[in-house]
PDB file of C-alpha atoms in Angstrom:
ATOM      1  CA  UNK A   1       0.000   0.000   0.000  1.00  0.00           C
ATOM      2  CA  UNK A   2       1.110   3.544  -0.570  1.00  0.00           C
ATOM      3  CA  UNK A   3       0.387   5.910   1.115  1.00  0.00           C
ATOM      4  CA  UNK A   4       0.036   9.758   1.204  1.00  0.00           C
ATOM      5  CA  UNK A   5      -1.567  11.409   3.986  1.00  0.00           C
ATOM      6  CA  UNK A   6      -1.882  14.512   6.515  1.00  0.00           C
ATOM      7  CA  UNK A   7      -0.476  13.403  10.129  1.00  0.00           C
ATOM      8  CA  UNK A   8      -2.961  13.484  12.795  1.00  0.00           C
ATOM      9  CA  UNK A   9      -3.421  12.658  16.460  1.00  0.00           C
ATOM     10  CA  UNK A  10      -4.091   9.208  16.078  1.00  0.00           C
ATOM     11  CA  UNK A  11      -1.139   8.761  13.510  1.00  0.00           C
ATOM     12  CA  UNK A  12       1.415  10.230  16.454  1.00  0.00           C
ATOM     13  CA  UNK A  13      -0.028   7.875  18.267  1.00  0.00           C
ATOM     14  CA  UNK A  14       1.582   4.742  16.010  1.00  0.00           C
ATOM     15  CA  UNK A  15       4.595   6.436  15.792  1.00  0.00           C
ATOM     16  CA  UNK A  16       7.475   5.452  18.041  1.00  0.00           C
ATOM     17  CA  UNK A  17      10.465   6.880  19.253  1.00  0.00           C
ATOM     18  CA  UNK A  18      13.687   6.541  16.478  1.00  0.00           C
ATOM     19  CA  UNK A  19      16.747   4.817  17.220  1.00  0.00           C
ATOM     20  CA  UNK A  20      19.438   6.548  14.806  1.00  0.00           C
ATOM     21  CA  UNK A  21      22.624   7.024  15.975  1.00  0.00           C
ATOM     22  CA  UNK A  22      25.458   7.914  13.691  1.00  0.00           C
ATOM     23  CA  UNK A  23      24.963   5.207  10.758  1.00  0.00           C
ATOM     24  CA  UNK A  24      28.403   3.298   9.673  1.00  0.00           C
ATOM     25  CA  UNK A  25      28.079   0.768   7.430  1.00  0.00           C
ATOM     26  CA  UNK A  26      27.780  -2.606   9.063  1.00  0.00           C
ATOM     27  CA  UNK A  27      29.523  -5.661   7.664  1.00  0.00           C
ATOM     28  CA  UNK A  28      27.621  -7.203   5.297  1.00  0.00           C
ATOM     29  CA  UNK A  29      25.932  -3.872   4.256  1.00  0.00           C
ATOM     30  CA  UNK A  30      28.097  -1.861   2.093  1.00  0.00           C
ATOM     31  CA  UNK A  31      26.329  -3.172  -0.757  1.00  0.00           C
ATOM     32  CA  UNK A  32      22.868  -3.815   0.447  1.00  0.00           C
ATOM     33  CA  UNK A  33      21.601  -1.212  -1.480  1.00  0.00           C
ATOM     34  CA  UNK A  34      23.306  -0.417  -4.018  1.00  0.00           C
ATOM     35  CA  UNK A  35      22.487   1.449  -7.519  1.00  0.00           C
ATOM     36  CA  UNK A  36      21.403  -1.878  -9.357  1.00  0.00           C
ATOM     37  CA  UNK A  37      19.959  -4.074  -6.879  1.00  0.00           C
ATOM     38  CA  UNK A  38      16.614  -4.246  -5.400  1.00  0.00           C
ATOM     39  CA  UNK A  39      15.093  -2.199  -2.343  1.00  0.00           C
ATOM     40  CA  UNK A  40      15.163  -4.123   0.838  1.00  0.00           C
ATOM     41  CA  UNK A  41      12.081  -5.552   1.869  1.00  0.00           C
ATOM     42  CA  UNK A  42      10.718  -4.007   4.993  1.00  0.00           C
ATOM     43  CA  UNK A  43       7.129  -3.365   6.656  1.00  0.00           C
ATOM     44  CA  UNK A  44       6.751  -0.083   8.782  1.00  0.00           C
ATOM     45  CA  UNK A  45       3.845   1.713  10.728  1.00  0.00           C
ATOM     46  CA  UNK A  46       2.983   4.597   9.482  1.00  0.00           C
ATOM     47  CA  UNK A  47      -0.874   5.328   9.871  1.00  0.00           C
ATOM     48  CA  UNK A  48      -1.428   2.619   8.479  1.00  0.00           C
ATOM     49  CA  UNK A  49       0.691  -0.169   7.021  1.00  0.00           C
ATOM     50  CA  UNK A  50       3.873   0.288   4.229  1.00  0.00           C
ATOM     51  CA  UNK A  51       5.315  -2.734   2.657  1.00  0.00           C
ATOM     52  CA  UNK A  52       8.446  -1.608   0.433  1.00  0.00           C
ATOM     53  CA  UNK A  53       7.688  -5.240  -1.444  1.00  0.00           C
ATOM     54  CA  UNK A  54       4.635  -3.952  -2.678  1.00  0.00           C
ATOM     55  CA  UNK A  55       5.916  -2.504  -5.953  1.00  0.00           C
ATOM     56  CA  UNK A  56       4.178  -0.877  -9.048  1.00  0.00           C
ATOM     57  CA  UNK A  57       5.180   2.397  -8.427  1.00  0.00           C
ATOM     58  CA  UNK A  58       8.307   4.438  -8.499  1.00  0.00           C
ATOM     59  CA  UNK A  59       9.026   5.425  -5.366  1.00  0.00           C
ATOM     60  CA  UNK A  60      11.784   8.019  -3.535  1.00  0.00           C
ATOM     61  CA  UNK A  61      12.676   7.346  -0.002  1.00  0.00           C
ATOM     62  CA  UNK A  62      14.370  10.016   1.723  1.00  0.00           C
ATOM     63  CA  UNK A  63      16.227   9.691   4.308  1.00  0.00           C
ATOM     64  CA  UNK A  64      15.705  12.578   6.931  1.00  0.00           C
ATOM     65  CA  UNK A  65      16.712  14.335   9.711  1.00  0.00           C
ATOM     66  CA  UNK A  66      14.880  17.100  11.640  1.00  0.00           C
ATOM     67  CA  UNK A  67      17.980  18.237  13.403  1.00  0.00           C
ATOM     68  CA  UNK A  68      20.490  17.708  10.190  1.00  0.00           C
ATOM     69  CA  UNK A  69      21.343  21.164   9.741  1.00  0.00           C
ATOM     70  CA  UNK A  70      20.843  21.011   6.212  1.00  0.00           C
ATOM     71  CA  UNK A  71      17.049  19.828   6.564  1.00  0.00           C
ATOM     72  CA  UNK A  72      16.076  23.316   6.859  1.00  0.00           C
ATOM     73  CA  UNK A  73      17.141  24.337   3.838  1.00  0.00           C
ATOM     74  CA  UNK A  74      15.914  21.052   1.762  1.00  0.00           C
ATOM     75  CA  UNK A  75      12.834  21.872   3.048  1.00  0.00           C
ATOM     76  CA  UNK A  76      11.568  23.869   0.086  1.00  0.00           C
ATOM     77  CA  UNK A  77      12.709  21.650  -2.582  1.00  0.00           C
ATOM     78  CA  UNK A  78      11.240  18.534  -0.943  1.00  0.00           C
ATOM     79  CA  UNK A  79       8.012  20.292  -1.012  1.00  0.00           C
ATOM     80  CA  UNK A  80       8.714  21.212  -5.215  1.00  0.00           C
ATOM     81  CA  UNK A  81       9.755  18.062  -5.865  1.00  0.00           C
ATOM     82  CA  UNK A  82       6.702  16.411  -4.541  1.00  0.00           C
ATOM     83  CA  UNK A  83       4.291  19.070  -6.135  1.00  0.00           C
ATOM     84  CA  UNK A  84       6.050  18.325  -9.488  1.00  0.00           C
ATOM     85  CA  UNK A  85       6.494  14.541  -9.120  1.00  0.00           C
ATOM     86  CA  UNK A  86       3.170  13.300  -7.655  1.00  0.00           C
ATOM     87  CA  UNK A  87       1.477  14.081  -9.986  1.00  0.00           C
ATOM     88  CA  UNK A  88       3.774  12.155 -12.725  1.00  0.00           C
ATOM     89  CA  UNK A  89       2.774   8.676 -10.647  1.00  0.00           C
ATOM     90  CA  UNK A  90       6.223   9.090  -8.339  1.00  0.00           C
ATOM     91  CA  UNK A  91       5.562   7.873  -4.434  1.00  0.00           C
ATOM     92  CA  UNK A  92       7.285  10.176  -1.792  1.00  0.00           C
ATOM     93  CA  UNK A  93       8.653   8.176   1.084  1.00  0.00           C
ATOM     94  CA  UNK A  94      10.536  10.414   4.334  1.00  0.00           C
ATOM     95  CA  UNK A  95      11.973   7.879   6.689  1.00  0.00           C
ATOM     96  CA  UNK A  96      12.903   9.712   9.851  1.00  0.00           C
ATOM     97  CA  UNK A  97      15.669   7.464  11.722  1.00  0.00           C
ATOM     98  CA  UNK A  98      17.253   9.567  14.728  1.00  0.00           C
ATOM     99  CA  UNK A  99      16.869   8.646  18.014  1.00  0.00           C
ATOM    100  CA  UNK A 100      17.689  12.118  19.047  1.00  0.00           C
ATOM    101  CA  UNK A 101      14.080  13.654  17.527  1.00  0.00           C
ATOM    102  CA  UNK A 102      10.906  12.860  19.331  1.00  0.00           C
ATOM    103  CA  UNK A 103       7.995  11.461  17.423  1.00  0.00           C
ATOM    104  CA  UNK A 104       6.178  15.353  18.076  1.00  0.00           C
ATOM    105  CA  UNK A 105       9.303  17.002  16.543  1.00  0.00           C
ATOM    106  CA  UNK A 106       9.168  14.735  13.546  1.00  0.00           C
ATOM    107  CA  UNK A 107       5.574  15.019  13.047  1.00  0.00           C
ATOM    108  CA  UNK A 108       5.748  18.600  13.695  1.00  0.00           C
ATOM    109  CA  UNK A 109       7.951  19.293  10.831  1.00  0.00           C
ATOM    110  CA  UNK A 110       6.301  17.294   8.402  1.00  0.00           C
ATOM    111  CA  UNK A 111       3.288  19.204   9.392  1.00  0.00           C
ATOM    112  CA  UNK A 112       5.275  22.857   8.768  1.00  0.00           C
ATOM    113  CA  UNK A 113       6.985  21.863   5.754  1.00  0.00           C
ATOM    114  CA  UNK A 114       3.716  20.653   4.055  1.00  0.00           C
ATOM    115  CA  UNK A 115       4.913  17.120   3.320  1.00  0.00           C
ATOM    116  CA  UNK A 116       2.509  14.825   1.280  1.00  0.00           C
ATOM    117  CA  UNK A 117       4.264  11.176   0.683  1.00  0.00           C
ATOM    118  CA  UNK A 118       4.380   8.469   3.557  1.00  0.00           C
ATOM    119  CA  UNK A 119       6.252   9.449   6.801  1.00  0.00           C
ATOM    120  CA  UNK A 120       7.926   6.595   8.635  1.00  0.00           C
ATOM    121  CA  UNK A 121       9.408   6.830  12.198  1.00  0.00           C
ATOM    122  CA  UNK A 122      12.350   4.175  11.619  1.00  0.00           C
ATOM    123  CA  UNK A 123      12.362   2.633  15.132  1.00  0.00           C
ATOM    124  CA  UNK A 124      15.728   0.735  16.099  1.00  0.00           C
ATOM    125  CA  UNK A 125      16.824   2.687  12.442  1.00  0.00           C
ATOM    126  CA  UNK A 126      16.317  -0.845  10.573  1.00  0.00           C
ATOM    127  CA  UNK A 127      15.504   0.423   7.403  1.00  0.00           C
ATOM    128  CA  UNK A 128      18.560   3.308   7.260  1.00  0.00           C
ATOM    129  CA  UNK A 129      20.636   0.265   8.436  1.00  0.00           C
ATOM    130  CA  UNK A 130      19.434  -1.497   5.343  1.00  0.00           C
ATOM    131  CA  UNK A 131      19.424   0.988   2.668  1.00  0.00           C
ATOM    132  CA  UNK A 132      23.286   0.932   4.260  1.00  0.00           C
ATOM    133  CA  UNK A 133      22.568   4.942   4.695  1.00  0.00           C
ATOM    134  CA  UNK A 134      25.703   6.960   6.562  1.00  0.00           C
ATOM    135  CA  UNK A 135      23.902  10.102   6.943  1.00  0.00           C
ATOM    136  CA  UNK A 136      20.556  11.979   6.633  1.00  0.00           C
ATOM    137  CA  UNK A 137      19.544  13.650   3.553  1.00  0.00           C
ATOM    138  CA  UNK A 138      20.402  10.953   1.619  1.00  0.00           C
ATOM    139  CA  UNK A 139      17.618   9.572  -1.092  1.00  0.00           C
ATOM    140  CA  UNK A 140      16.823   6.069  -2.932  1.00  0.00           C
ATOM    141  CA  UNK A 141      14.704   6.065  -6.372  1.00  0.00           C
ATOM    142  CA  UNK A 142      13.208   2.836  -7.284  1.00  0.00           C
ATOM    143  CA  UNK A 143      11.918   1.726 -10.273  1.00  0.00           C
ATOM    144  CA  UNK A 144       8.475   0.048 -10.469  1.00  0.00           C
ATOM    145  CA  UNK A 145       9.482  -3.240  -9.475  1.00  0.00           C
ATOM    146  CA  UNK A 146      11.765  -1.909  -6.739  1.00  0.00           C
ATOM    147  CA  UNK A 147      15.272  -1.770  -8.183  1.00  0.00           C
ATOM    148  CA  UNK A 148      17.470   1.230  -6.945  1.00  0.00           C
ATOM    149  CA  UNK A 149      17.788   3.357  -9.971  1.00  0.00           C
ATOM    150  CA  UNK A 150      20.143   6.221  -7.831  1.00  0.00           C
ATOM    151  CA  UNK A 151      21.402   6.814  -4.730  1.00  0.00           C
ATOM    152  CA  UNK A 152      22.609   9.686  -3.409  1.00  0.00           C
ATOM    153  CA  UNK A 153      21.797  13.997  -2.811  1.00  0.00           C
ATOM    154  CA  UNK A 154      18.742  15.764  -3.776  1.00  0.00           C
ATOM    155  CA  UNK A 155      20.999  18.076  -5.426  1.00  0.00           C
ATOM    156  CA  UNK A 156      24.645  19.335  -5.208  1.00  0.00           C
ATOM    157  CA  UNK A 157      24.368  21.982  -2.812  1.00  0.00           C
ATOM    158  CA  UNK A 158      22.732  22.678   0.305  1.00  0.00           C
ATOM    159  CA  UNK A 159      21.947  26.556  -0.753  1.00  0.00           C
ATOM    160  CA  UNK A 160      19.365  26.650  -3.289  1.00  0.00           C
ATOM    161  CA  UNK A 161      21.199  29.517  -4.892  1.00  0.00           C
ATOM    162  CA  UNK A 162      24.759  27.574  -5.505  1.00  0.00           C
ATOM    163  CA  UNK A 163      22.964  24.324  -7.034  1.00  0.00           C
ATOM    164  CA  UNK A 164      23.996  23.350 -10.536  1.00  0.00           C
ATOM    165  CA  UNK A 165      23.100  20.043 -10.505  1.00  0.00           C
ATOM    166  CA  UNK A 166      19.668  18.813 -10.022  1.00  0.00           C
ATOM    167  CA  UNK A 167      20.570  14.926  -9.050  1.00  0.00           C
ATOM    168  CA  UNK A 168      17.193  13.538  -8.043  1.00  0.00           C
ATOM    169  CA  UNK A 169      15.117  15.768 -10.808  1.00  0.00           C
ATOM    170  CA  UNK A 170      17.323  14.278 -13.525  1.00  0.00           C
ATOM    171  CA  UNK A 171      16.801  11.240 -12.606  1.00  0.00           C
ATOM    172  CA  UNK A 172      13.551  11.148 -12.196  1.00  0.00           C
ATOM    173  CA  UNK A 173      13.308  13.232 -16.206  1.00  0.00           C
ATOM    174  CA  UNK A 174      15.742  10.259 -17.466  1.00  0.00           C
ATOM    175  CA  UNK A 175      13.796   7.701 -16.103  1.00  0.00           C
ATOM    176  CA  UNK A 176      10.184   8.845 -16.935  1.00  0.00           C
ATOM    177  CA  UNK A 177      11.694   9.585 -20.875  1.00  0.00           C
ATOM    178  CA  UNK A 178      12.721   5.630 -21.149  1.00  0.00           C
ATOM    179  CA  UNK A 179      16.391   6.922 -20.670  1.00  0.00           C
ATOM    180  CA  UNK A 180      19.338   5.150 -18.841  1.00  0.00           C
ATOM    181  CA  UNK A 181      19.826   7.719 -15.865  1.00  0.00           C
ATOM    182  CA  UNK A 182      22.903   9.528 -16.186  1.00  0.00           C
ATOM    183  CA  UNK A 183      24.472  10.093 -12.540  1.00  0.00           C
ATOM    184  CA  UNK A 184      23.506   7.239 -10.802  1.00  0.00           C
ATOM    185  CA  UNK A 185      25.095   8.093  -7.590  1.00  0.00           C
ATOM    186  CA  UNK A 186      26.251  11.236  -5.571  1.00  0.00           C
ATOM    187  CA  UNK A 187      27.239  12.752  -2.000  1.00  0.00           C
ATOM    188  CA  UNK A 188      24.685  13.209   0.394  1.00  0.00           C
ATOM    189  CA  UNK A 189      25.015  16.474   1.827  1.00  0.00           C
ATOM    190  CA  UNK A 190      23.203  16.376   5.619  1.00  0.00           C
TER     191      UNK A 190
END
């Protein structure tokens, strides 16, 4: 099922408290998600159930902080991206991971920012773990049947005004022309 829904009281109430700490890559993991191979399967709670095996879709799971220091500044082009993209048949997926952030704060800025795709509180960070993420602000495009198309930044700069390359939007234009994507991988900046 995917979802895309505004965050109430009762979907705080499923949400539990995040268990990020700083993400190395665990042995085994390096290549767990790599540009190429397929999504790992997980199931999450979000208001109501996700299931990353349920495919059909392509799909964009960020991977997000709300005390990154570059969140704030992402904020704005998550927002554009989604505007632009949901309406093109791409799924929006914000996995929140750090134990650090309360369930409120997390909600609370998916609320502000005026988020639309599924919000997941990653509890005991499982699915950062095993998208082998390092850091937040770090995003996974899958095709329809769940294969990792790219990996890597939104864009190349965390102020709006220095960005020259668009990673994510290109790939997304590549892939919804029939084209091989270009720049399959890139830095995460958070």
């Amino acid at each position: 099922m995917r979802l895309g829904f505004p965050l109430s009281a009762a979907a705080l109430a499923l949400l539990s408290l995040p268990v990020f700490s700083a993400l190395g890559r665990e042995a085994g993991l390096e290549d767990a998600a790599a540009v190429g191979t397929t999504i790992p399967k997980f199931n999450a709670t979000a208001v109501s159930a996700f299931d990353s095996s349920v495919t059909g879709r392509i799909t964009a799971y960020f991977v997000i902080g709300v005390t990154c220091p570059a969140t704030p500044s992402y904020a704005g082009r998550l927002r554009t991206l989604e505007g632009e993209y949901r309406s093109k048949g791409i799924d929006f997926v914000y996995v929140f991971p750090n134990q650090n952030e309360s369930a409120e704060s997390k909600v609370a800025w998916y609320e502000k920012v005026g988020l639309r795709g599924a919000m997941i509180d990653d509890e005991e960070s499982e699915i950062a773990r095993a998208f082998g993420s390092k850091k937040t602000g770090e995003v996974l495009l899958c095709n329809k049947d769940g294969q990792i198309l790219y990996r890597g930044g939104i864009d190349d700069s965390v102020a709006e005004k220095d960005v020259k390359n668009r990673y994510l939007a290109d790939a997304l234009n590549e892939h919804l022309a029939g084209k091989p994507i270009t720049v399959t991988t890139s830095k995460a900046l958070g």
